[in-house]
PDB file of C-alpha atoms in Angstrom:
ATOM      1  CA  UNK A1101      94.493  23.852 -14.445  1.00 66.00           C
ATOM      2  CA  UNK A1102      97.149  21.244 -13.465  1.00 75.00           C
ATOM      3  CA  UNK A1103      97.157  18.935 -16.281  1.00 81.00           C
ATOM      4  CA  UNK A1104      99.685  18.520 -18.984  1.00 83.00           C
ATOM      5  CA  UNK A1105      98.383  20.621 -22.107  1.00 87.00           C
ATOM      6  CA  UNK A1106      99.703  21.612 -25.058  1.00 87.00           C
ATOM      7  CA  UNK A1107      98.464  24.625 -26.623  1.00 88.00           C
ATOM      8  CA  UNK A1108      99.911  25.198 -29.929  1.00 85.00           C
ATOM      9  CA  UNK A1109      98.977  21.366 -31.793  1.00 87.00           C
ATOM     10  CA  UNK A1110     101.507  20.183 -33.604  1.00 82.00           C
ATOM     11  CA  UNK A1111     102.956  23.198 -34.935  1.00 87.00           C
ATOM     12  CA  UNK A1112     106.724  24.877 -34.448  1.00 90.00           C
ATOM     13  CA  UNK A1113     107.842  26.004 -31.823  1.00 89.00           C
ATOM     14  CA  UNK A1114     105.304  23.765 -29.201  1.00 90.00           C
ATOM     15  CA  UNK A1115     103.964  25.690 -26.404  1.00 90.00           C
ATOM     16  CA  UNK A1116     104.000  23.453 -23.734  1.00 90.00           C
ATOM     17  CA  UNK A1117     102.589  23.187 -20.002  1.00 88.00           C
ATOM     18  CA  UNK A1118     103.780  20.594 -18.627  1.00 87.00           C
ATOM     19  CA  UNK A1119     101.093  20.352 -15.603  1.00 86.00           C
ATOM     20  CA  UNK A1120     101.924  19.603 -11.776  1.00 89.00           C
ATOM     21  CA  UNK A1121     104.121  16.501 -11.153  1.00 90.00           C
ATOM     22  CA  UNK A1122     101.362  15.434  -8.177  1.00 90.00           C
ATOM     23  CA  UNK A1123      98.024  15.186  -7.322  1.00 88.00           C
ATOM     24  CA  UNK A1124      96.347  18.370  -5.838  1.00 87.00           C
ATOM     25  CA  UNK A1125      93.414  17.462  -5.124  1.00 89.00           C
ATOM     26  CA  UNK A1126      90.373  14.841  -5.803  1.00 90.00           C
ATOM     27  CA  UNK A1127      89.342  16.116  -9.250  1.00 89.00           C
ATOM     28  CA  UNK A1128      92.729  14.888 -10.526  1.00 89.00           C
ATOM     29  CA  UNK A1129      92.383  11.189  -9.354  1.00 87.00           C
ATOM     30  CA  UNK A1130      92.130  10.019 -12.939  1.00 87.00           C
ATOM     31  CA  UNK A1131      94.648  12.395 -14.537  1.00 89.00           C
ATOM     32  CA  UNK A1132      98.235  11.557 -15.786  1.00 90.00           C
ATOM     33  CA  UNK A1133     100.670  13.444 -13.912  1.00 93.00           C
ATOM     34  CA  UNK A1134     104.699  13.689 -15.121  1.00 93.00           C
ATOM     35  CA  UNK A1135     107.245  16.378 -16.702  1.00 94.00           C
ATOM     36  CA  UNK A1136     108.317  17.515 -20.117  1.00 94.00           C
ATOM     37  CA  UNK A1137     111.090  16.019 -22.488  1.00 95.00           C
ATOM     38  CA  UNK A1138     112.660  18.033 -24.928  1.00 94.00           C
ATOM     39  CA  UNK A1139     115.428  17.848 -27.374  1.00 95.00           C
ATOM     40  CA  UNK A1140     115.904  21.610 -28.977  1.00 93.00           C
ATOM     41  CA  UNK A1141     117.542  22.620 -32.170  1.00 93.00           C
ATOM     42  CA  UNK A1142     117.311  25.628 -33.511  1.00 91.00           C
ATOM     43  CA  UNK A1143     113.812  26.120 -35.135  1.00 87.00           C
ATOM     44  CA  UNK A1144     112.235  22.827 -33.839  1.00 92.00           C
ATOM     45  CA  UNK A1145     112.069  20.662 -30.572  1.00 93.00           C
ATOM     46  CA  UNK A1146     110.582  17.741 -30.208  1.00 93.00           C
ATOM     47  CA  UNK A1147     109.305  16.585 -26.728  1.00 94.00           C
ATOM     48  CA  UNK A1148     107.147  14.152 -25.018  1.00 94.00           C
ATOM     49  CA  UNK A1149     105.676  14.022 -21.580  1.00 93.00           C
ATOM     50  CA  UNK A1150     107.078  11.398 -19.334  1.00 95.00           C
ATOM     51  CA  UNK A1151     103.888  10.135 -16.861  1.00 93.00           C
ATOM     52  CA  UNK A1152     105.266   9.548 -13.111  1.00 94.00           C
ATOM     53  CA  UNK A1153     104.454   7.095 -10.923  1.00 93.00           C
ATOM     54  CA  UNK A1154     101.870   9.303  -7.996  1.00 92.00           C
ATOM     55  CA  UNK A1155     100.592   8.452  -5.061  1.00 92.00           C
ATOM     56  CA  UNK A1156      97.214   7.210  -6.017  1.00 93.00           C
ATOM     57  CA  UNK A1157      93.827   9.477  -4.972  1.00 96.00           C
ATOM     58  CA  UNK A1158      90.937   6.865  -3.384  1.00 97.00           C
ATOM     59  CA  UNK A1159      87.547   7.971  -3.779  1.00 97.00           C
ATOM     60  CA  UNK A1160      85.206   4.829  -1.858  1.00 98.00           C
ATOM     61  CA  UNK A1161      81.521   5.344  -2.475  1.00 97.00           C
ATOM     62  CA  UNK A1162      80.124   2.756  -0.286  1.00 97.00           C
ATOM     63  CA  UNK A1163      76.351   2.148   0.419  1.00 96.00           C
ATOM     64  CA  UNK A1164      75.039   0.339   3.460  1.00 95.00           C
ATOM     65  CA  UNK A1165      71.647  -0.073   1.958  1.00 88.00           C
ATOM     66  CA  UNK A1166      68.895  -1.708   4.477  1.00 88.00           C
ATOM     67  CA  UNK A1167      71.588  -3.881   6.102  1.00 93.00           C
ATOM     68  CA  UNK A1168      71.279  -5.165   9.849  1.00 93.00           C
ATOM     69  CA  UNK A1169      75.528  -4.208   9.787  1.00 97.00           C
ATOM     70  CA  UNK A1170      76.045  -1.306   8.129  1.00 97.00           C
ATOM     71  CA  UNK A1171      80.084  -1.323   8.879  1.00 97.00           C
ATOM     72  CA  UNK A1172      80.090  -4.866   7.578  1.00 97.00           C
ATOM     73  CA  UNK A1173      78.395  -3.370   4.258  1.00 97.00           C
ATOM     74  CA  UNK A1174      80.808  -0.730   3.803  1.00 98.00           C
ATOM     75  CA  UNK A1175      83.559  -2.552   4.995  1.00 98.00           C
ATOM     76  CA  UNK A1176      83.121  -5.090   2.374  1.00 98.00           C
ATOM     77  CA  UNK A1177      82.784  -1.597  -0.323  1.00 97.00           C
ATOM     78  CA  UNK A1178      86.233  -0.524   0.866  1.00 98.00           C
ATOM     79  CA  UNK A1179      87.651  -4.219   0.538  1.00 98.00           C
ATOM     80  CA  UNK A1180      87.339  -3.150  -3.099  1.00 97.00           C
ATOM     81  CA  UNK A1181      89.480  -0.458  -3.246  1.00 97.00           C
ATOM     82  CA  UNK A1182      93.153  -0.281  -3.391  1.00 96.00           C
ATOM     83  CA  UNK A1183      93.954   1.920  -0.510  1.00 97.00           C
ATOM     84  CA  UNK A1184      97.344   0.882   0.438  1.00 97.00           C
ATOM     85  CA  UNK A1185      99.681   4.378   0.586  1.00 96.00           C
ATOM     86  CA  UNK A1186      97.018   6.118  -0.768  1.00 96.00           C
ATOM     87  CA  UNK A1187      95.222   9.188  -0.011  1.00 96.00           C
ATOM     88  CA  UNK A1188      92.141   8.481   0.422  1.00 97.00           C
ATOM     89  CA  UNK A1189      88.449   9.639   0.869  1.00 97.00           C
ATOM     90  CA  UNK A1190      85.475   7.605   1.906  1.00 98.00           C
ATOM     91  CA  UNK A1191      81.759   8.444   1.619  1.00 97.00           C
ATOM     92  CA  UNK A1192      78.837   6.304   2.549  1.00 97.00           C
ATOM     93  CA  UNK A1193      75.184   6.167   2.694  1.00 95.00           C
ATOM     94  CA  UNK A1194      73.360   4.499   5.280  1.00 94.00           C
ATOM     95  CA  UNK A1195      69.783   4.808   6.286  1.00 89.00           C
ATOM     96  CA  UNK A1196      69.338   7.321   9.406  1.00 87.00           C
ATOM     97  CA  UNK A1197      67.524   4.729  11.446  1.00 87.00           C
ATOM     98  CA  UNK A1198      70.903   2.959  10.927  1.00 90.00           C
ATOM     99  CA  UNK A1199      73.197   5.700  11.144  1.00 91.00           C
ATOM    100  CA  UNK A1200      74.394   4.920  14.831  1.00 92.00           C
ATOM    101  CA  UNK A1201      75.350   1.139  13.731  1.00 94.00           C
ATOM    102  CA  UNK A1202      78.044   2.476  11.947  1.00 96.00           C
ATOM    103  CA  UNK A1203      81.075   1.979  14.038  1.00 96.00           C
ATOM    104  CA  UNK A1204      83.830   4.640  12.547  1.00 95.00           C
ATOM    105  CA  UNK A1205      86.695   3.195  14.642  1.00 96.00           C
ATOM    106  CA  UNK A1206      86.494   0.086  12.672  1.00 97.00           C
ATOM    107  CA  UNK A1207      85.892   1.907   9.085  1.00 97.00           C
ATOM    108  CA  UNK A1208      89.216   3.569   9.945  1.00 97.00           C
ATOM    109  CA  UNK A1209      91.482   0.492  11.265  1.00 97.00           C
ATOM    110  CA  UNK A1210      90.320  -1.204   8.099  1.00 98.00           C
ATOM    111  CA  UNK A1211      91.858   2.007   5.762  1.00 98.00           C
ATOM    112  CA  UNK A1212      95.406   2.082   8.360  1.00 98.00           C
ATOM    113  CA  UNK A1213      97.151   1.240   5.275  1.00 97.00           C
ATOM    114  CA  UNK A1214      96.337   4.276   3.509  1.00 97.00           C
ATOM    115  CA  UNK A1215      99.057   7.002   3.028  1.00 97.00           C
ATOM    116  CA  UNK A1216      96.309   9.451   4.947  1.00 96.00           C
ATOM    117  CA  UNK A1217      92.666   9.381   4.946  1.00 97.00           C
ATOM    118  CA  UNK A1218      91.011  13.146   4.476  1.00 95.00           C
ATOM    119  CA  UNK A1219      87.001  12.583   5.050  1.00 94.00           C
ATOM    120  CA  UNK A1220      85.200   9.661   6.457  1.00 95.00           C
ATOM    121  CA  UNK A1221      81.881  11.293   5.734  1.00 94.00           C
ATOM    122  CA  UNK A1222      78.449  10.124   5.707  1.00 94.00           C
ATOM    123  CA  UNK A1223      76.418  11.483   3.050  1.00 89.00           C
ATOM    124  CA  UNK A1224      72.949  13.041   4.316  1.00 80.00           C
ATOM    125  CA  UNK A1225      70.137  12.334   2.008  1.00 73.00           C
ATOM    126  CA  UNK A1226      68.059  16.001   0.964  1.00 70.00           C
ATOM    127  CA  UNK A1227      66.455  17.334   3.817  1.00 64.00           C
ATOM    128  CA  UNK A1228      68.403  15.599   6.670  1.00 66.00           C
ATOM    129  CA  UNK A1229      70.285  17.676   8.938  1.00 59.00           C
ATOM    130  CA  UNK A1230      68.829  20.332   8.312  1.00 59.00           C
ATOM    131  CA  UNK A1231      66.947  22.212  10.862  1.00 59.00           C
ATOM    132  CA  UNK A1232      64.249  23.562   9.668  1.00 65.00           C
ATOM    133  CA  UNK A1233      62.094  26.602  11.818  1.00 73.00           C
ATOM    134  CA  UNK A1234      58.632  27.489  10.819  1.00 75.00           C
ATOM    135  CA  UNK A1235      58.543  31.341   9.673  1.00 76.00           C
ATOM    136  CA  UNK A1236      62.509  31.266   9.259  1.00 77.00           C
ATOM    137  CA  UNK A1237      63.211  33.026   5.897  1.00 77.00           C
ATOM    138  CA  UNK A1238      66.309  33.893   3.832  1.00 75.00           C
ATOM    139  CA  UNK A1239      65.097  36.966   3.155  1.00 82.00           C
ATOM    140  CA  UNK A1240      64.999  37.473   7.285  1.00 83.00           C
ATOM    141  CA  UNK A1241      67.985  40.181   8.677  1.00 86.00           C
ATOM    142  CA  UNK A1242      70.799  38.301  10.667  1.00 86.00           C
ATOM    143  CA  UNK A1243      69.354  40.196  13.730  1.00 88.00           C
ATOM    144  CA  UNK A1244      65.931  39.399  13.558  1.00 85.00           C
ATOM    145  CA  UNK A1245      66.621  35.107  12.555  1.00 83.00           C
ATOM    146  CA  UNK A1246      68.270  34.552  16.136  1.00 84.00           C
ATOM    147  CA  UNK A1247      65.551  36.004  17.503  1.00 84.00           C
ATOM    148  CA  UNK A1248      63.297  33.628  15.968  1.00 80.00           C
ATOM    149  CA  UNK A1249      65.225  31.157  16.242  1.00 76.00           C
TER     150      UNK A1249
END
């Protein structure tokens, strides 16, 4: 757990974590991230947590739908965002019969401002991408699957 917590409510002395001063990852796009403040006397401190100014973590859902431009769909999704210095993540759907309109050169010139971008991903709907062989089994030894297959 990285966020700030205290663990001992109100009571003397406070038992404090103060969390990690960043962002680690995705899950902690929404969280307040800072340090401890403490003035100690014997038998009693007060404190308060002091909230830092992070880089920002962008998660872009963006759906193409049934449109004829795909990139212009999601392009006008990320438009919505703020991605400047931000790290940044972008999934989209777009129908497979569409798939090849999307023109990922142009989803990433429109995110340059970002601090880094760390998936351009297209989600797959269930069932997609997956090769499927008749008579393939998970129950099947390693051995005797690449045979079959």
């Amino acid at each position: 757990v990285h966020k700030h917590q205290e663990m001992n409510r109100g009571n003397q002395p406070p038992v404090l974590y103060p969390g990690s001063t960043d962002r680690i990852d995705f899950n902690e796009r929404g969280e307040e991230k800072g340090f401890i403040l403490a003035d100690i006397v014997k038998g009693h401190a007060n404190w308060r947590h002091v909230a830092l100014d992070t880089r920002r973590f962008v998660q872009i859902e963006a759906d193409a739908g049934d449109s004829d431009d795909p990139t212009a769909a999601i392009l006008a999704q990320i438009d919505r965002y703020p991605v400047r210095d931000a790290v940044v993540k972008l999934h989209y759907k777009v129908d497979s019969s569409r798939a090849m309109l999307v023109r990922g050169d142009e989803l990433r010139k429109r995110l340059a401002a970002a601090h880094v971008v760390v998936s351009l991903q297209r989600d797959l709907p269930p069932g997609e991408g997956v090769i499927r062989i008749d008579g393939m089994t998970e129950t099947m030894t390693p051995e005797v699957a690449l045979t079959k297959y």
